[in-house]
XYZ file of C-alpha atoms in Angstrom:
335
model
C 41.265 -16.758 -62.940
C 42.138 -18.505 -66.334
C 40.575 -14.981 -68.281
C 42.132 -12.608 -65.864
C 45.001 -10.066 -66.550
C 47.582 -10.574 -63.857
C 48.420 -6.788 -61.763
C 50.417 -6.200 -58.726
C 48.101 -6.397 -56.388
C 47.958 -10.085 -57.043
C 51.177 -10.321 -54.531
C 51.563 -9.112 -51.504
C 55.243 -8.601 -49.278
C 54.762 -10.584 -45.926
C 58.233 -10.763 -43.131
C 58.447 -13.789 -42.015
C 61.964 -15.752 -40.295
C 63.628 -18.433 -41.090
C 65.236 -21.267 -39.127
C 68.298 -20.484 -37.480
C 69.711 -23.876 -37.856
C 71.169 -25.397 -41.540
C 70.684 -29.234 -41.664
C 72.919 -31.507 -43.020
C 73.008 -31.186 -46.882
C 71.670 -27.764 -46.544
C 72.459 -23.999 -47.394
C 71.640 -20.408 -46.379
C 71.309 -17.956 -48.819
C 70.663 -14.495 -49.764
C 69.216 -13.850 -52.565
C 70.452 -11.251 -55.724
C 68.553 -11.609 -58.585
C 64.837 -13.171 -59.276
C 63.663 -14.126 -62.677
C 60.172 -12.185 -63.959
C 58.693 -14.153 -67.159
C 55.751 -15.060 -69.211
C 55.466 -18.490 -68.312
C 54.525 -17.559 -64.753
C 51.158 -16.500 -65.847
C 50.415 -19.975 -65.901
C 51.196 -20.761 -62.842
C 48.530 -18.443 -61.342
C 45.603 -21.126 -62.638
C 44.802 -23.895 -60.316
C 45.598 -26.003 -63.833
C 49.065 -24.538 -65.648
C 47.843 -26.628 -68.472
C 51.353 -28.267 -68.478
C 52.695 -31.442 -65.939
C 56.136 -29.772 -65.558
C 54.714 -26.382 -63.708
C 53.320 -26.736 -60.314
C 50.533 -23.895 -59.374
C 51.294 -21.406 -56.915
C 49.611 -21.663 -53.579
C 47.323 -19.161 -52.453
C 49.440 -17.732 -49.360
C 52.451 -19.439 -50.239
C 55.843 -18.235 -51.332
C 55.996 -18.014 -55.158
C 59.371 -19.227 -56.746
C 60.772 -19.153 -59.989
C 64.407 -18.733 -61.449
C 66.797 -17.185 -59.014
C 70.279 -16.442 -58.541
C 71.653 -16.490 -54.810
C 75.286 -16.336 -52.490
C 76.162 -19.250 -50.234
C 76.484 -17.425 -46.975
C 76.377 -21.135 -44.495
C 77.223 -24.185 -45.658
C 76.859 -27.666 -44.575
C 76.455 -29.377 -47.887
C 80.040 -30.736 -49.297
C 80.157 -29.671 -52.728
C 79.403 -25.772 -52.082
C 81.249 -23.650 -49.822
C 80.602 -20.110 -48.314
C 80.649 -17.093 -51.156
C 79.943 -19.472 -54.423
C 76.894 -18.053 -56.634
C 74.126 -20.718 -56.809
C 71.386 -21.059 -58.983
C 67.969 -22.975 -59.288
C 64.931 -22.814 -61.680
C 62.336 -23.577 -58.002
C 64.317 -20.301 -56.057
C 61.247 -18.995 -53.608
C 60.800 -14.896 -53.952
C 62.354 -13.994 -50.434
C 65.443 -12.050 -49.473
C 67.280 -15.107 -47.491
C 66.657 -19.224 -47.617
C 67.825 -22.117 -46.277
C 67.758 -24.607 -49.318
C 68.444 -28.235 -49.987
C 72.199 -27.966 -51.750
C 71.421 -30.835 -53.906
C 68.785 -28.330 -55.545
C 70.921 -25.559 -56.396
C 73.735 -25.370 -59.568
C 77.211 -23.710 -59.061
C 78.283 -20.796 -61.214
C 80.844 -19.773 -62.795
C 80.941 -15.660 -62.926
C 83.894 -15.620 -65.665
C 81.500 -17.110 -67.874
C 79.368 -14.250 -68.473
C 82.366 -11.623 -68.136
C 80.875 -11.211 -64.126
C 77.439 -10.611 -65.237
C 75.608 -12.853 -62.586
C 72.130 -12.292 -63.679
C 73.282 -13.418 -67.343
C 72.519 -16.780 -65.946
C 68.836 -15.902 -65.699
C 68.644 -14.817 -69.402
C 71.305 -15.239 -72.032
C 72.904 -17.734 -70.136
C 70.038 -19.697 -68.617
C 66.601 -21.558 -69.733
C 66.168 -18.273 -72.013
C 69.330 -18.679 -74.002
C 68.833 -22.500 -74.042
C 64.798 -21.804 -75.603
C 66.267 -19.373 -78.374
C 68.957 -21.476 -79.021
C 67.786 -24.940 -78.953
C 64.364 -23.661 -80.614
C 66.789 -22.733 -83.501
C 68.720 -25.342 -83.765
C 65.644 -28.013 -83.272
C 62.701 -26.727 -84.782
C 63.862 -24.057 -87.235
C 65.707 -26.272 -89.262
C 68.074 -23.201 -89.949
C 71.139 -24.389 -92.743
C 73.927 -21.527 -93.363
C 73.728 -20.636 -97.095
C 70.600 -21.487 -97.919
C 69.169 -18.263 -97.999
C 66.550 -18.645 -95.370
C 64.387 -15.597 -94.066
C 63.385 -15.642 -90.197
C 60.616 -13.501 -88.692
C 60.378 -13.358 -84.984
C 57.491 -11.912 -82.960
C 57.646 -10.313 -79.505
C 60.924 -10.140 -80.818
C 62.074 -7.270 -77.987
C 61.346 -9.603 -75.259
C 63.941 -12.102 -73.236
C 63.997 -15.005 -75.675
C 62.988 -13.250 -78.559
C 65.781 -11.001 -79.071
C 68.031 -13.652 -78.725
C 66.171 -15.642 -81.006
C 66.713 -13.372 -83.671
C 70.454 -12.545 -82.992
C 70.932 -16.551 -82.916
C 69.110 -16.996 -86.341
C 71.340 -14.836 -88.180
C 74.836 -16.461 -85.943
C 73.405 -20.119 -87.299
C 73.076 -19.144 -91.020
C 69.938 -17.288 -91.673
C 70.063 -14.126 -94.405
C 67.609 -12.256 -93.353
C 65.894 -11.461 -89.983
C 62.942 -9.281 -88.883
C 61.131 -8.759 -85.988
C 57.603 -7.710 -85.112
C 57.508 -5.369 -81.839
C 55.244 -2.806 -79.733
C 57.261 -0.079 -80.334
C 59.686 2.104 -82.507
C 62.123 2.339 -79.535
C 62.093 -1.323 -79.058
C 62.214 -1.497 -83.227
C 65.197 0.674 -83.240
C 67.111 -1.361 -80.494
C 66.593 -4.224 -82.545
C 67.776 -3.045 -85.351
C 70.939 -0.944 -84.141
C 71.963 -3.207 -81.387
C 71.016 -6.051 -81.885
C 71.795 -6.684 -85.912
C 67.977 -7.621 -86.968
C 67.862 -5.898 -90.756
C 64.141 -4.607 -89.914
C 61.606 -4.575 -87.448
C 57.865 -3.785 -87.407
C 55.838 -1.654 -85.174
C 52.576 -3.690 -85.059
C 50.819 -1.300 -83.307
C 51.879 1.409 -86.460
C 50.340 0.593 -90.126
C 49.451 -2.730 -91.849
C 51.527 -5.492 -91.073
C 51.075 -7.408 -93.790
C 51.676 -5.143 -95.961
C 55.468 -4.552 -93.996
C 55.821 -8.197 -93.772
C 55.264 -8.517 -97.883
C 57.950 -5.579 -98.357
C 60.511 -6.929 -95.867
C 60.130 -10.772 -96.539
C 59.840 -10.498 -100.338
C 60.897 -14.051 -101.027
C 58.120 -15.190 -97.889
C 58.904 -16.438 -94.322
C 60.890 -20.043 -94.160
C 61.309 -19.771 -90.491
C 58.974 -18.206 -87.625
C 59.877 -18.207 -84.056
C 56.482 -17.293 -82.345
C 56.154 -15.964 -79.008
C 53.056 -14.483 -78.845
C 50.168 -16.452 -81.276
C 46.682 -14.567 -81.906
C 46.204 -11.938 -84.972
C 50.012 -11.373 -85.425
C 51.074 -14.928 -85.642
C 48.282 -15.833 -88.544
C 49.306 -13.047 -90.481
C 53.247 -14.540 -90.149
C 51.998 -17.683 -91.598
C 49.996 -16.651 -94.211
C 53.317 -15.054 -95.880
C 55.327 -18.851 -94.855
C 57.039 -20.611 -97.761
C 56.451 -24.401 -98.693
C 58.431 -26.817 -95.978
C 58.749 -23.462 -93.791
C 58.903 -24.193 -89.835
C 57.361 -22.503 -86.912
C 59.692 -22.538 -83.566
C 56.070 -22.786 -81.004
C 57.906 -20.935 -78.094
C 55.436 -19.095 -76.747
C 51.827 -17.810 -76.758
C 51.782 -14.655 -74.574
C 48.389 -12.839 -76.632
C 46.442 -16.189 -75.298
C 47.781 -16.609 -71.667
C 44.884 -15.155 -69.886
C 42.510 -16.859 -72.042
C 40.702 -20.010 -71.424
C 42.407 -21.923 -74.283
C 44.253 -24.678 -74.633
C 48.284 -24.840 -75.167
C 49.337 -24.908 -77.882
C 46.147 -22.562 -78.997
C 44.025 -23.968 -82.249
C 44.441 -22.167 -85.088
C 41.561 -20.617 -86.844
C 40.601 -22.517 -89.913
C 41.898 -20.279 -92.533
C 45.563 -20.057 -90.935
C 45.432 -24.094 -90.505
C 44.378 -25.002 -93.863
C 47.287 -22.739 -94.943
C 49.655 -24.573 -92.777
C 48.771 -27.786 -93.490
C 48.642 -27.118 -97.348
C 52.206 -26.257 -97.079
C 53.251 -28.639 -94.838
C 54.465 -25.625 -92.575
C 56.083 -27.776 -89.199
C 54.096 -26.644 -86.224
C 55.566 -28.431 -83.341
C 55.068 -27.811 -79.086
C 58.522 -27.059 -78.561
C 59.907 -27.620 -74.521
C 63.446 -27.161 -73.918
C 63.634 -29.354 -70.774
C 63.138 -32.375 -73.389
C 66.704 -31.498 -74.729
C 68.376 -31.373 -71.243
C 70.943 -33.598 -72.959
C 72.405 -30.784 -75.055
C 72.244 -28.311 -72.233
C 76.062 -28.287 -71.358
C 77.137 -27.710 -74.369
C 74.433 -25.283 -75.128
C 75.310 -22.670 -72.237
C 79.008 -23.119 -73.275
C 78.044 -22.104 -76.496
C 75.653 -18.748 -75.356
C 78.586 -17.960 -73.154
C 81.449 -17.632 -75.835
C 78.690 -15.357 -77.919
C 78.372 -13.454 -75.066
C 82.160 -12.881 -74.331
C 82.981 -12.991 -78.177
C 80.340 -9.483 -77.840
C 78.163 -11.439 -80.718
C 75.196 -12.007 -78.321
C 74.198 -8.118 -77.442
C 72.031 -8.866 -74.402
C 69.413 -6.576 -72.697
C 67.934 -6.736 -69.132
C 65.001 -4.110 -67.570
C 66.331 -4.397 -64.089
C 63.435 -3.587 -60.839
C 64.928 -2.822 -57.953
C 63.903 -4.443 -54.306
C 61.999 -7.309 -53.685
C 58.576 -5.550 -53.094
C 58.425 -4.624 -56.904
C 58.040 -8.068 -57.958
C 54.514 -7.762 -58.243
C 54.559 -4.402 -60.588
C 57.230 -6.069 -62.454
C 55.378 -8.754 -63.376
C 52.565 -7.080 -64.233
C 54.948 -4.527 -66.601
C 56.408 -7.528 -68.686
C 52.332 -8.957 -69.168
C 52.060 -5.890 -70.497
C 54.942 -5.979 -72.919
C 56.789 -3.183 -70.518
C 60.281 -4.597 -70.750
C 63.238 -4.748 -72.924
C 64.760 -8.049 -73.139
C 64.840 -10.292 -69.688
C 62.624 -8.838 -66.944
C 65.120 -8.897 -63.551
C 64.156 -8.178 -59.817
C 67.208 -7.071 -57.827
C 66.595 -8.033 -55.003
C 70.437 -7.509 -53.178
C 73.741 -5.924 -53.866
């Protein structure tokens, strides 16, 4: 339901076989690692609100980002043992799966790290980055301030990691708690981060952000994202990634926002654009190149809450709703 909160028990483990025969063009793989993220909440509604995510099926297989091992091949371009990925991988232990679907990797990349490519290295890294380098308008040396909420999650600790790497002076997150605070701020370079469950946040905002807000990368809307914008400088920009506080509400995407916070916007012509990475597919080459030198070059600090075994999915899910995890939400599913 579009006003539900999302819990395990909205998945259930079935076993099931597969065919025993791979076509021509086709692969059989087992699967290792199984993307867990926000978006997905969507995708529970009969309408996701958006024409680039299908619905799940009632009694169908749910799919989402995965990361897999050719183990049969009869598709020309991949070849027993390469990694494959695909943003449509189905949440089961072994597939057979058209080959023209799936996207060689390249393990060196990401110093080994296979489920990098889920994260850092995937649509994540490509939403923090291109968010960044699209909507923030970010300019090395000119002083700029970014604030980034849900800033612990997957995108939004990279966010702020790749605010400061493309010129921004300042950066501070908004989180859910002091440990995730404290990881920001001694791992991941962030000079502050707020508790917004502890104390006023406006009040923290106004002492970290003294000159105001030019740049906001917003994942999660509602109470915490008008008080952002009320502290936003003249010409300031908000990267729209995500809404997480509205996604079991009944309200449209990108959410309206309440009179007050809109007039404020609009009187300082604060940008306020729906940002969707898969409209800059052109740049995405050179985008993952660039996410994977951070990462080997150790200036990308990356963080994964890793579930073991397929039949955790559902709890997993369920934890990152709940703001549960640090950084990118992984199911293991095999070693």
């Amino acid at each position: 339901g579009k006003n539900g909160v999302p819990v395990a028990e909205n998945f259930r483990l079935e076993q099931s076989t597969i065919a025993d025969t791979v076509q021509a063009g086709q692969v059989r793989v087992k699967t290792l690692y199984l993307s867990v993220d926000p978006y997905m909440r969507c995708r529970m509604n009969e309408d996701t609100g958006s024409d680039y995510l299908q619905p799940w099926q009632l009694s169908e297989v749910a799919d989402g980002g995965g990361i897999g091992v050719v183990e049969e091949s009869k598709h020309q371009n991949l070849a027993k043992g390469d990694f494959v990925t695909s943003f449509t991988w189905p949440w089961q232990t072994e597939a057979i799966l058209d080959g023209d679907s799936l996207q060689k990797l390249v393990p060196q990349l990401v110093n080994g790290r296979l489920s990098y490519f889920l994260g850092a290295a995937g649509i994540t890294g490509l939403t923090a980055l291109l968010g960044v380098r699209e909507k923030g308008h970010v300019a090395a040396g000119a002083n700029q301030t970014m604030v980034v909420s849900g800033a612990a999650g997957a995108c939004g600790s990279l966010a702020g990691q790749i605010g400061r790497l493309e010129g921004c002076s300042r950066v501070v997150g908004i989180a859910g708690t002091d440990e995730k605070c404290s990881i920001l701020v001694q791992e991941m370079g962030f000079d502050a981060a707020i508790n917004y469950k502890k104390g006023d946040v406006a009040k923290q905002l106004r002492e970290l952000c003294p000159g105001g807000v030019d740049v906001y990368f917003d994942n999660v809307g509602g109470d915490i994202s008008d008080t952002v914008i009320s502290q936003m400088n003249q010409n300031s920009h908000i990267i729209l990634c995500g809404q997480i506080s509205q996604y079991n509400k009944d309200v449209p995407y990108p959410p309206p926002l309440p009179p007050d916070t809109e007039k404020i916007q609009k009187e300082r012509n604060i940008t306020r654009e729906r940002f969707l990475v898969l409209n800059y597919m052109d740049k995405q080459e050179a985008s993952v190149l660039q996410l994977c030198q951070w990462i080997q070059e150790g200036k990308l600090k990356v963080r994964e809450t890793v579930v073991e075994g397929l039949a955790n999915i559902g709890a997993a899910f369920q934890s990152m709703m709940n703001g549960g995890n640090i950084g990118k939400q992984i199911v293991l599913v095999s070693k």
